[in-house]
Backbone as a ProteinNet text record, in pm:
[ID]
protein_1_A
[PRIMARY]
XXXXXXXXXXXXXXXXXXXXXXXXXXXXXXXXXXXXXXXXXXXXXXXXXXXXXXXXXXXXXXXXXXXXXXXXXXXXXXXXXXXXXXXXXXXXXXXXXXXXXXXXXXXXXXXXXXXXXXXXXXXXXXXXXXXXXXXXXXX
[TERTIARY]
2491.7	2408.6	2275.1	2236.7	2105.6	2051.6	1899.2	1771	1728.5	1742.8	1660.9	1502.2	1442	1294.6	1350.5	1309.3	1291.6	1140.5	1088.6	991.3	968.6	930.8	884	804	742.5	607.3	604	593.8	577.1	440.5	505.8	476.4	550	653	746	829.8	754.1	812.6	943.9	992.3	1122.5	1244.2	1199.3	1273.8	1294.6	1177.4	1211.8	1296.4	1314.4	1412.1	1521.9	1564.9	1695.8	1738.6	1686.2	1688.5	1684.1	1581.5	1591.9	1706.1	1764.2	1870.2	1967.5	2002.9	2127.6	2132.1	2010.5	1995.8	1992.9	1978.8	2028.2	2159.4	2224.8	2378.6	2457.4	2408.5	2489.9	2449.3	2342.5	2304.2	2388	2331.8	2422	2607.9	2644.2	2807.3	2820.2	2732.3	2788	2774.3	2689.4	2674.8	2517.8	2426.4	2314.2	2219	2084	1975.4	1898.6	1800.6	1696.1	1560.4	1439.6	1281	1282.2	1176.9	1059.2	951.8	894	739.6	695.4	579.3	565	448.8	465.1	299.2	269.6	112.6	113.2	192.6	170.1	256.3	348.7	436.4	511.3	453.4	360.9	274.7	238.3	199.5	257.2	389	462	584.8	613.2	600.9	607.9	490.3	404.8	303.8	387.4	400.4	458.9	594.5	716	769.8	742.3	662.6	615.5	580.2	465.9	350.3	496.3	572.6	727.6	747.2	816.5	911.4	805.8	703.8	694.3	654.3	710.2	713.4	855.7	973.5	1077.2	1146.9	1083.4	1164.1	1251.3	1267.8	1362.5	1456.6	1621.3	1657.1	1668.8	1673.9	1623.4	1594.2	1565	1447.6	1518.9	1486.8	1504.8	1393.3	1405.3	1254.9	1297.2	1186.8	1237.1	1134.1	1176.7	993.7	1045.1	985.9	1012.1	882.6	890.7	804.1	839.1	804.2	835.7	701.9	767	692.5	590.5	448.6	373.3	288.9	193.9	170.6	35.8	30.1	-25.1	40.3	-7.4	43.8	64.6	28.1	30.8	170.7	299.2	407.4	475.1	486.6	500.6	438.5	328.3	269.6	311.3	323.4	420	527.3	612.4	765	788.8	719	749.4	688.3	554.3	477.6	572.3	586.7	663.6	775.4	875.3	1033.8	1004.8	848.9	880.3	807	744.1	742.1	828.4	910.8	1002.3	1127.3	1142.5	1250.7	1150.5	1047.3	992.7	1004.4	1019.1	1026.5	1181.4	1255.2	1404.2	1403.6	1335.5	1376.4	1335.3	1259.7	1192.8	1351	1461	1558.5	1497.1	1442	1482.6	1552.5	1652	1750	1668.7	1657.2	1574.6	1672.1	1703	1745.5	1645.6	1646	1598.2	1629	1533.7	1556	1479.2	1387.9	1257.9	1352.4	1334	1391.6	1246.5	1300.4	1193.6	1265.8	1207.1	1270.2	1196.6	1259.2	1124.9	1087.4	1169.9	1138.5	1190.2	1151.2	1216.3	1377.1	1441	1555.5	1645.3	1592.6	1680.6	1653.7	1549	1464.5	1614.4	1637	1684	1836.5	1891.2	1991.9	2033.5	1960.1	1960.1	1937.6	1851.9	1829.8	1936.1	1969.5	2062.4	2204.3	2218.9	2326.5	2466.9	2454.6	2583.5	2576.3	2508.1	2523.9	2514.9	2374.2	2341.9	2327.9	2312.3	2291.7	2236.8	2109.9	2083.4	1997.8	1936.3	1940.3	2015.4	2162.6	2274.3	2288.8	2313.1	2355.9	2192.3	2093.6	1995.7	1992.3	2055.7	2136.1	2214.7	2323	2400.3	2378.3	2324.7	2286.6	2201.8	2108.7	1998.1	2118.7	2201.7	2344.5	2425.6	2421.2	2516.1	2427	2301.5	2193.3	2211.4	2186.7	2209.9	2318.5	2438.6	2566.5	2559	2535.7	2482.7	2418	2292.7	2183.5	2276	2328.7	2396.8	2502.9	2608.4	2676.5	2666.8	2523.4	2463.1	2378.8	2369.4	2271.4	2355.4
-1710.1	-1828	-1806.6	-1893.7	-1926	-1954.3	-1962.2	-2080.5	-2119.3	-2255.8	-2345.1	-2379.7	-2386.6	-2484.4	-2623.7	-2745.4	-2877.6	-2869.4	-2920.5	-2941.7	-3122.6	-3181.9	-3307.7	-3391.1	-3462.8	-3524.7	-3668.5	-3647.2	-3834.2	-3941.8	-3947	-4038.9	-4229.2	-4200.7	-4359.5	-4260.2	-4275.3	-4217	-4261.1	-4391.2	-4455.2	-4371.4	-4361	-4335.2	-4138.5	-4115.3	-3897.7	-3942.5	-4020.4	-3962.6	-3976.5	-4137.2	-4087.6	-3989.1	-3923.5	-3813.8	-3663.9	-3631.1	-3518.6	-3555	-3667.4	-3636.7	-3634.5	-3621.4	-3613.4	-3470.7	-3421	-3265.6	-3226.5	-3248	-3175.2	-3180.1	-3253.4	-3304.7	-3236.6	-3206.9	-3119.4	-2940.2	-2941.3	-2772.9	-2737.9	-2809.5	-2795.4	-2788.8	-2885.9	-2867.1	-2749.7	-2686.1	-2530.2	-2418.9	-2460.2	-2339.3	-2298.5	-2377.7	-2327	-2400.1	-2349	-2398.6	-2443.2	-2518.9	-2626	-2642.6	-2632.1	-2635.6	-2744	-2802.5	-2921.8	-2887.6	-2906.5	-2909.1	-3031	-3050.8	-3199.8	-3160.2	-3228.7	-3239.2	-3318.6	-3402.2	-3536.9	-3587.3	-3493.2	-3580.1	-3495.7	-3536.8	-3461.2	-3344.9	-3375.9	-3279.5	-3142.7	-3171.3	-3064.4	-2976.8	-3036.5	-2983.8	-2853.5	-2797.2	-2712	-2575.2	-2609	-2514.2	-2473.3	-2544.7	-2511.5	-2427.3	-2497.9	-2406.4	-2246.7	-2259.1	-2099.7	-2032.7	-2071.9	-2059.1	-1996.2	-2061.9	-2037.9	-1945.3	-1935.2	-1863	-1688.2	-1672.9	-1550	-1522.8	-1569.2	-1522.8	-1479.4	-1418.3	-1426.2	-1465.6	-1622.1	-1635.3	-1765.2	-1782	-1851.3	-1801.2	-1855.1	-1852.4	-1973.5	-2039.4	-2172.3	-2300.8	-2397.9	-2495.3	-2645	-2711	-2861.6	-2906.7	-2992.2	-3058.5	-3189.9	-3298.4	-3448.4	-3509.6	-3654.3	-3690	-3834.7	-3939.1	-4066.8	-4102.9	-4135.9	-4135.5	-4271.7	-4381.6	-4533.6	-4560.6	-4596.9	-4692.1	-4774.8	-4752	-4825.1	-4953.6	-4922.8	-5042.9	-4934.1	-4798.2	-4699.1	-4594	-4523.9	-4392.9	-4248.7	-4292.1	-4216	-4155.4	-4244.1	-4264.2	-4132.7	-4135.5	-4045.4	-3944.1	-3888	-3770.9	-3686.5	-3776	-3734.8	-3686.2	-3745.5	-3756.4	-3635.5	-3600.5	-3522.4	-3353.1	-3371.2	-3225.4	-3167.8	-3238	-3170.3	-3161	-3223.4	-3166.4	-3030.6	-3010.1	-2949	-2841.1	-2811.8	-2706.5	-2685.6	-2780.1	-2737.6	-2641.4	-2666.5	-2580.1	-2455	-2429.4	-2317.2	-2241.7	-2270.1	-2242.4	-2153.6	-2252.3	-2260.7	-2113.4	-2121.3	-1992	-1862.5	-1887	-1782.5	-1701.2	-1752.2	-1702.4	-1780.5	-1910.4	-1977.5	-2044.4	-2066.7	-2182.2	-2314.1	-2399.1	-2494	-2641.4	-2708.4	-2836.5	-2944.1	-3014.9	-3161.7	-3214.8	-3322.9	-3453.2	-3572.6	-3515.1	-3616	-3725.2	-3811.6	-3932.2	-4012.2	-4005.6	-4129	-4266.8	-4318.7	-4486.2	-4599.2	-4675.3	-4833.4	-4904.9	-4913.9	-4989.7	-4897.9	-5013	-4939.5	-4977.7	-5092.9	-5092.6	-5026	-4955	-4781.7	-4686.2	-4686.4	-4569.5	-4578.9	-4708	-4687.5	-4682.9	-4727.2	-4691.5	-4577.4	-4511.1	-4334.1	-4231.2	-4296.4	-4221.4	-4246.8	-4321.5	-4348.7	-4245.6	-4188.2	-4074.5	-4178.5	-4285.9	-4366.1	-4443.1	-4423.7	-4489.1	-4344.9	-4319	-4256.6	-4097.8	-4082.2	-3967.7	-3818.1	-3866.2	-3794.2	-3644.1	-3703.6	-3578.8	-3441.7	-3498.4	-3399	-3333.2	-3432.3	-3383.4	-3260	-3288.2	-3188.5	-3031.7	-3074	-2970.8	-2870.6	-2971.4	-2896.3	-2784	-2865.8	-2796.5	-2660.4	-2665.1	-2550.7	-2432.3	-2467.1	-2428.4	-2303.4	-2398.2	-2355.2	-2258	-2288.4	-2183.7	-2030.1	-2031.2	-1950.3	-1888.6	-1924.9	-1800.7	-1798.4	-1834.6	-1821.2	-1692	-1675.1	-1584.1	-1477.7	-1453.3	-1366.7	-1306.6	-1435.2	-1333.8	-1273.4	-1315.7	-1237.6	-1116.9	-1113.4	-991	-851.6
2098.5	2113.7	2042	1938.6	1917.7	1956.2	1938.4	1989.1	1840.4	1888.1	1780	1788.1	1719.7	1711.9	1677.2	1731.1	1684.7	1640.4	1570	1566.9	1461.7	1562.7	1508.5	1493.5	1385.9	1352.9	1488.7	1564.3	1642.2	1620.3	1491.2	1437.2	1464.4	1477.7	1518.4	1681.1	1766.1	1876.3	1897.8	1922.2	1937.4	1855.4	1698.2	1602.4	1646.7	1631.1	1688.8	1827.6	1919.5	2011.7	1988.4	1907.8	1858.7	1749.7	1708.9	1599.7	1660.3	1758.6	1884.1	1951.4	2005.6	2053.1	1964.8	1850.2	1773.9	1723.7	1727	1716.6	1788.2	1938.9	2082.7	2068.3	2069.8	2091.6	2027.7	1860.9	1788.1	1851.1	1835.1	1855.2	1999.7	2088.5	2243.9	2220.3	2197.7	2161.5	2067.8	2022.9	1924.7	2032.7	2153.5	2253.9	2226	2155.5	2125.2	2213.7	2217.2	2321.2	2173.7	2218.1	2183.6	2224.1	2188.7	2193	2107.8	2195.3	2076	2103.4	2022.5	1992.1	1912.5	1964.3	1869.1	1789.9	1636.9	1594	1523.8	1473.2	1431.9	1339.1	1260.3	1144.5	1080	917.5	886.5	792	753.1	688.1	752.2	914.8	975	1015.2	967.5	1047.5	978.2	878.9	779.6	817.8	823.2	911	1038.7	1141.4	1256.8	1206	1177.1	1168.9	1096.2	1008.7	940.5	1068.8	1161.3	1235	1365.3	1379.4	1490.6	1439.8	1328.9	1255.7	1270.6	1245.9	1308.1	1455	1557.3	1638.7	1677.4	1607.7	1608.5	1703.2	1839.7	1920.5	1859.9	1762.1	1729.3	1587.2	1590.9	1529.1	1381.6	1424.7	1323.1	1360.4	1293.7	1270.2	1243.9	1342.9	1267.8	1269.4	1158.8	1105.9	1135.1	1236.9	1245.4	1234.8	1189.3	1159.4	1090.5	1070.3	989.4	919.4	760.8	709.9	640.1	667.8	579.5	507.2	406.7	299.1	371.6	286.2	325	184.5	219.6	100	-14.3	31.7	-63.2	-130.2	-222.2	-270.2	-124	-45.4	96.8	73.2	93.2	152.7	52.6	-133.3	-149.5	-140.6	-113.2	-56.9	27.6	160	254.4	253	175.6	153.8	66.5	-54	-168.5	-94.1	-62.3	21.6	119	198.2	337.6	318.2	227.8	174.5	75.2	-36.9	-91	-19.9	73.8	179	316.8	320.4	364	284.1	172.6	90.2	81.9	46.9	34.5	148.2	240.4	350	397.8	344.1	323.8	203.4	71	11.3	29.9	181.5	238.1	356.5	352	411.9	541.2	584.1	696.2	717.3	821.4	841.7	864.6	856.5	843.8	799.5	892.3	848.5	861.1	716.9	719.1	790.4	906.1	937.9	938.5	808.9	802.7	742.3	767	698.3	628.3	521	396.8	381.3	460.5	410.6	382.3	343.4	284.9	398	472.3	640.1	764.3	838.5	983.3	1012.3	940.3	988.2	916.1	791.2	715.2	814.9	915.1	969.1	1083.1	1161.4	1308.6	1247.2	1116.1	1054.9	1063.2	1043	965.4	1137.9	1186	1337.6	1426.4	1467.8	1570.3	1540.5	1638.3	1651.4	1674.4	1686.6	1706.9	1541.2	1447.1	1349	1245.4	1156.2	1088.1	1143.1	1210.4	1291.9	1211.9	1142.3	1099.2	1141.3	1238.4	1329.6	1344.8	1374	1377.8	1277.6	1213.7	1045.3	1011.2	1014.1	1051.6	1110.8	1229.4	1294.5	1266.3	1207.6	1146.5	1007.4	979.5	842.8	901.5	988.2	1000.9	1078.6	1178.7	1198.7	1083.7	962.6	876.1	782.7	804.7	747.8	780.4	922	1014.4	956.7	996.4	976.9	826.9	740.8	611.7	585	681.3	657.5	717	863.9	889.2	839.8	744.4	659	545.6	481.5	357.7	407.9	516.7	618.2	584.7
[MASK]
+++++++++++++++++++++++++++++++++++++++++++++++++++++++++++++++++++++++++++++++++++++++++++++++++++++++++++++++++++++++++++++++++++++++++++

């Protein structure tokens, strides 16, 4: 059994619970346990997990967070920084699954979140999952 970090920006609160729960749902059905931590935005989420990641009480990381289009250059900032410190992160040998979702509105956002539709959360999950025995069988 692993332990995961969630760690997610609540920023669209509605939207992180269906996304925390699609990454509970998957990590739990593998036999694994689950932490959240919340922090403002997605710009943080990348700090935190580094900031986790050495305290070696976790084995890997989902990242959740919704970042929609707004009417400034903001939106890619967000979107482009925190994916591309999240992979850095990732070529640092962390398991680390995406679940920031970048979308133009909110009804791609509850598309993509909802564990009965898009379930990207899981799919999040999974991936930080497949990181894991990844890292362990190149160990």
């Amino acid at each position: 059994m692993a332990n995961f970090l969630i760690v997610e920006a609540r920023f669209y609160g509605h939207l992180n619970d269906m996304l925390i729960a699609g990454a509970k749902a998957a990590l739990e059905s593998a036999g694994h346990s689950a932490e959240v931590v919340t922090v403002p935005g997605a710009l943080e989420v990348p700090g935190a997990i580094s900031m986790a990641a050495e305290s070696d009480r976790y084995d890997g990381f989902v990242a959740i967070g919704v970042v929609i289009r707004g009417e400034t250059y903001h939106f890619e900032i967000v979107a482009g920084e925190s994916a591309r410190a999240l992979m850095a992160l990732t070529m640092d040998s962390l398991a680390i699954g995406n679940g920031i979702l970048t979308t133009e509105n909110e009804t791609q956002a509850i598309a993509r979140a909802d564990p009965a539709q898009g379930d990207k959360g899981g799919e999040a999950a999974k991936a930080a999952m497949r990181l894991l025995e990844l890292r362990d069988e190149f160990a």
